[in-house]
Amino acid sequence: MKRKKREEDLRYEWEDEDDDEIELMDLVFILIRSWKLIVMSALPVIVLGAVFAMTRPDIYRAEATLMVSSGQIYSVNNLDNAEISKNQKLVSSYTEIAKSKSIMRNVIRKLDLDMEPEEIAKLLKVTPIDDTEFIKLSYTDKNAQRAALLTNEVAGEFILKIKKVMSFENLKIVEKASVPDKALPKKRALILAVSLVLGVMVGVFIAFMLEFLHSKLRKPEDIEKIMGCSVLANIPDFNIEKTGEK
Amino acid sequence: MPKLNIFFKKDSDNYLLESFRILRSNMHFLEKKENKVIIFTSTIPNEGKTTISANYAMSEAVTGKNVILVNCDIRRFRPFSGLKMEIAHGIESVLLGRKKINDVVIKDFEENLDLLPSKHLNGGITELFLGDRIKELLEGLRKRYDLVVLDTPPLTIATDAAILSEYADGVVYVCGYNMVKKEKMLRAKKILERARAKIYGVVINKIDEKTYVNEYGYDEYKYYSSYIKK
């Protein structure tokens, strides 16, 4: 009785060891064997990334700063906390008005541009500066001069709009947009790095797919399992004979 | 064309030959028996079965055994194209009753190695191996030689190996590395099982160099020459 149990236990353990486990070394060998395929798959992706990085155009950003203030003349003794607090709250409201379509339409008409209001709104950025009375207007364009011009025109139309809506003048230009001299960074290195990683991932994925779809036998364990007997010898390809002596 | 490529020589120190020595040793361990008849077969053509069987036969002949290599592959138009002499008759003539075995066997093809060739034959090939003549032929060879090696066609081409296994001690199965589909090998195994053939084992052939070194772990061959010299 005990002997039978022991034999059964041994068989059970042996069968466990024979389960289909993908070992780490098998995966490494798949990669080693498929390195040419991985390189060839990665190259198109990397080339596309490189072309994209090289052909990115220069883009310029122009900035203008506006301020919400009352029409009164301030003096040091006359500073009113309530007044300042009210102005800071107006900044948030004004930020929404800045992007209205009527402003964009007026700018387009004035400068005779062949653009849609939505196009300008996309490239326009209106940023309230927290806990201050300042609003920043910025516009990005491929043309540096046009970027500055549009920023200033939007600022002007913005002030007129506020004048109509609020019936008083409390918005002023602190600093006009000047023509930017430097383009925004193109991030070429980042694009190349990302395309390299993506390319290698595509290559590795294809290699593993081909490997697992591969139906021709390679491993001695698989062959032994199918035939139900052991491997008597492993004979290398005869080209190896060149490395030896005759 | 399948070429009879025997490179197992007595004085060679090529590491490749170690593979055949391993095969020879394993065959000894499997069954210690005198006057063996062994069949070599494979799944598909070009797996290297003829080269394996020929060099295995040669590796046994080198030890002093009296060996005969029988080419049972009658379906090929020109078997063993590497032979220098012209083959006029082969095993098919013996089985058809036209010739006697002594007139067809090539004596001393190599030292201690005789060769029974075959010639192309049209139609009715399988029936040759189903008659009484093949039985008499193989029993006669068994008595006369220490080892009889039968080189048979691939099992997906013809079932001759299964038919002949009735008169043989065992079958050695040659498998080309990265050449055979799993389904084909399973089908071939079933053919042998139905014939109740005894499968000695598998020889994996044509393993490419990188795989042989990295995955199979046979990197000793690089040091084989220097080791022998020292």
Short mmCIF file of N, CA, C and O in Angstrom, two decimals, chain B residues 24-39 56 60 65-66 68 138 141-142 145-150 167-170 200:
data_model
loop_
_atom_site.label_atom_id
_atom_site.label_comp_id
_atom_site.label_asym_id
_atom_site.label_seq_id
_atom_site.Cartn_x
_atom_site.Cartn_y
_atom_site.Cartn_z
N ARG B 24 25.66 6.08 -31.21
CA ARG B 24 26.08 4.68 -31.14
C ARG B 24 26.00 4.17 -29.71
O ARG B 24 25.50 3.07 -29.45
N SER B 25 26.49 4.97 -28.75
CA SER B 25 26.46 4.54 -27.35
C SER B 25 25.03 4.34 -26.88
O SER B 25 24.71 3.35 -26.22
N ASN B 26 24.16 5.30 -27.21
CA ASN B 26 22.77 5.19 -26.77
C ASN B 26 22.09 3.98 -27.38
O ASN B 26 21.27 3.33 -26.73
N MET B 27 22.43 3.67 -28.61
CA MET B 27 21.84 2.48 -29.23
C MET B 27 22.29 1.22 -28.50
O MET B 27 21.52 0.27 -28.35
N HIS B 28 23.54 1.21 -28.05
CA HIS B 28 24.01 0.05 -27.29
C HIS B 28 23.25 -0.08 -25.97
O HIS B 28 22.85 -1.18 -25.58
N PHE B 29 23.06 1.05 -25.29
CA PHE B 29 22.38 0.98 -23.99
C PHE B 29 20.94 0.55 -24.13
O PHE B 29 20.37 -0.07 -23.24
N LEU B 30 20.31 0.94 -25.25
CA LEU B 30 18.88 0.66 -25.40
C LEU B 30 18.61 -0.83 -25.39
O LEU B 30 17.68 -1.31 -24.76
N GLU B 31 19.38 -1.56 -26.17
CA GLU B 31 19.11 -2.98 -26.30
C GLU B 31 20.42 -3.68 -26.62
O GLU B 31 20.99 -3.49 -27.68
N LYS B 32 20.89 -4.47 -25.66
CA LYS B 32 22.12 -5.21 -25.90
C LYS B 32 21.76 -6.52 -26.57
O LYS B 32 21.28 -7.45 -25.93
N LYS B 33 21.97 -6.55 -27.85
CA LYS B 33 21.48 -7.69 -28.63
C LYS B 33 22.42 -7.89 -29.80
O LYS B 33 22.94 -6.94 -30.38
N GLU B 34 22.63 -9.17 -30.18
CA GLU B 34 23.46 -9.47 -31.33
C GLU B 34 22.61 -9.48 -32.59
O GLU B 34 21.40 -9.71 -32.55
N ASN B 35 23.26 -9.21 -33.72
CA ASN B 35 22.60 -9.32 -35.02
C ASN B 35 21.31 -8.51 -35.09
O ASN B 35 20.23 -9.04 -35.28
N LYS B 36 21.47 -7.20 -34.93
CA LYS B 36 20.31 -6.31 -34.94
C LYS B 36 19.91 -5.95 -36.35
O LYS B 36 20.74 -5.89 -37.27
N VAL B 37 18.62 -5.68 -36.52
CA VAL B 37 18.11 -5.04 -37.74
C VAL B 37 17.43 -3.75 -37.31
O VAL B 37 16.47 -3.78 -36.53
N ILE B 38 17.95 -2.61 -37.78
CA ILE B 38 17.46 -1.30 -37.34
C ILE B 38 16.97 -0.52 -38.54
O ILE B 38 17.63 -0.46 -39.57
N ILE B 39 15.79 0.09 -38.37
CA ILE B 39 15.19 0.90 -39.43
C ILE B 39 15.40 2.37 -39.11
O ILE B 39 15.21 2.80 -37.97
N TYR B 56 25.77 6.38 -39.06
CA TYR B 56 25.62 5.50 -37.92
C TYR B 56 26.15 4.11 -38.26
O TYR B 56 26.89 3.50 -37.48
N GLU B 60 29.46 2.08 -36.51
CA GLU B 60 29.49 0.71 -35.98
C GLU B 60 30.54 -0.13 -36.71
O GLU B 60 31.20 -0.98 -36.10
N LYS B 65 32.56 -4.25 -36.32
CA LYS B 65 31.37 -5.02 -36.65
C LYS B 65 31.22 -5.16 -38.15
O LYS B 65 31.66 -4.31 -38.91
N ASN B 66 30.54 -6.23 -38.53
CA ASN B 66 30.22 -6.47 -39.92
C ASN B 66 28.85 -5.87 -40.19
O ASN B 66 27.84 -6.34 -39.66
N ILE B 68 25.86 -3.94 -42.83
CA ILE B 68 25.35 -3.70 -44.17
C ILE B 68 24.30 -2.60 -44.10
O ILE B 68 23.47 -2.56 -43.19
N LEU B 138 15.70 -10.42 -45.27
CA LEU B 138 16.17 -9.78 -44.03
C LEU B 138 16.69 -10.81 -43.04
O LEU B 138 17.67 -10.56 -42.34
N LEU B 141 20.12 -11.69 -44.16
CA LEU B 141 21.09 -10.64 -43.85
C LEU B 141 21.41 -10.63 -42.36
O LEU B 141 22.55 -10.42 -41.96
N ARG B 142 20.38 -10.86 -41.54
CA ARG B 142 20.59 -10.85 -40.09
C ARG B 142 21.60 -11.91 -39.68
O ARG B 142 22.45 -11.68 -38.81
N TYR B 145 25.26 -10.73 -41.03
CA TYR B 145 25.88 -9.49 -40.58
C TYR B 145 25.62 -9.27 -39.09
O TYR B 145 24.61 -9.72 -38.56
N ASP B 146 26.53 -8.53 -38.46
CA ASP B 146 26.32 -8.15 -37.06
C ASP B 146 25.23 -7.09 -36.94
O ASP B 146 24.53 -7.01 -35.94
N LEU B 147 25.13 -6.24 -37.96
CA LEU B 147 24.16 -5.14 -37.91
C LEU B 147 23.63 -4.89 -39.31
O LEU B 147 24.39 -4.80 -40.27
N VAL B 148 22.31 -4.78 -39.41
CA VAL B 148 21.65 -4.45 -40.67
C VAL B 148 20.93 -3.11 -40.47
O VAL B 148 20.10 -2.98 -39.56
N VAL B 149 21.29 -2.13 -41.28
CA VAL B 149 20.67 -0.80 -41.19
C VAL B 149 19.81 -0.60 -42.42
O VAL B 149 20.32 -0.67 -43.55
N LEU B 150 18.51 -0.37 -42.21
CA LEU B 150 17.58 -0.16 -43.31
C LEU B 150 17.24 1.32 -43.42
O LEU B 150 16.75 1.92 -42.47
N TYR B 167 9.92 -7.05 -39.30
CA TYR B 167 11.11 -7.91 -39.35
C TYR B 167 12.31 -7.28 -38.67
O TYR B 167 13.39 -7.86 -38.65
N ALA B 168 12.15 -6.06 -38.15
CA ALA B 168 13.28 -5.34 -37.57
C ALA B 168 13.17 -5.35 -36.05
O ALA B 168 12.10 -5.63 -35.49
N ASP B 169 14.29 -5.03 -35.40
CA ASP B 169 14.29 -4.95 -33.94
C ASP B 169 13.72 -3.62 -33.45
O ASP B 169 13.09 -3.56 -32.40
N GLY B 170 13.97 -2.56 -34.19
CA GLY B 170 13.47 -1.27 -33.75
C GLY B 170 13.62 -0.21 -34.82
O GLY B 170 14.26 -0.43 -35.85
N TYR B 200 12.97 3.06 -31.07
CA TYR B 200 14.13 3.18 -30.20
C TYR B 200 14.26 4.60 -29.64
O TYR B 200 14.51 4.81 -28.47
#
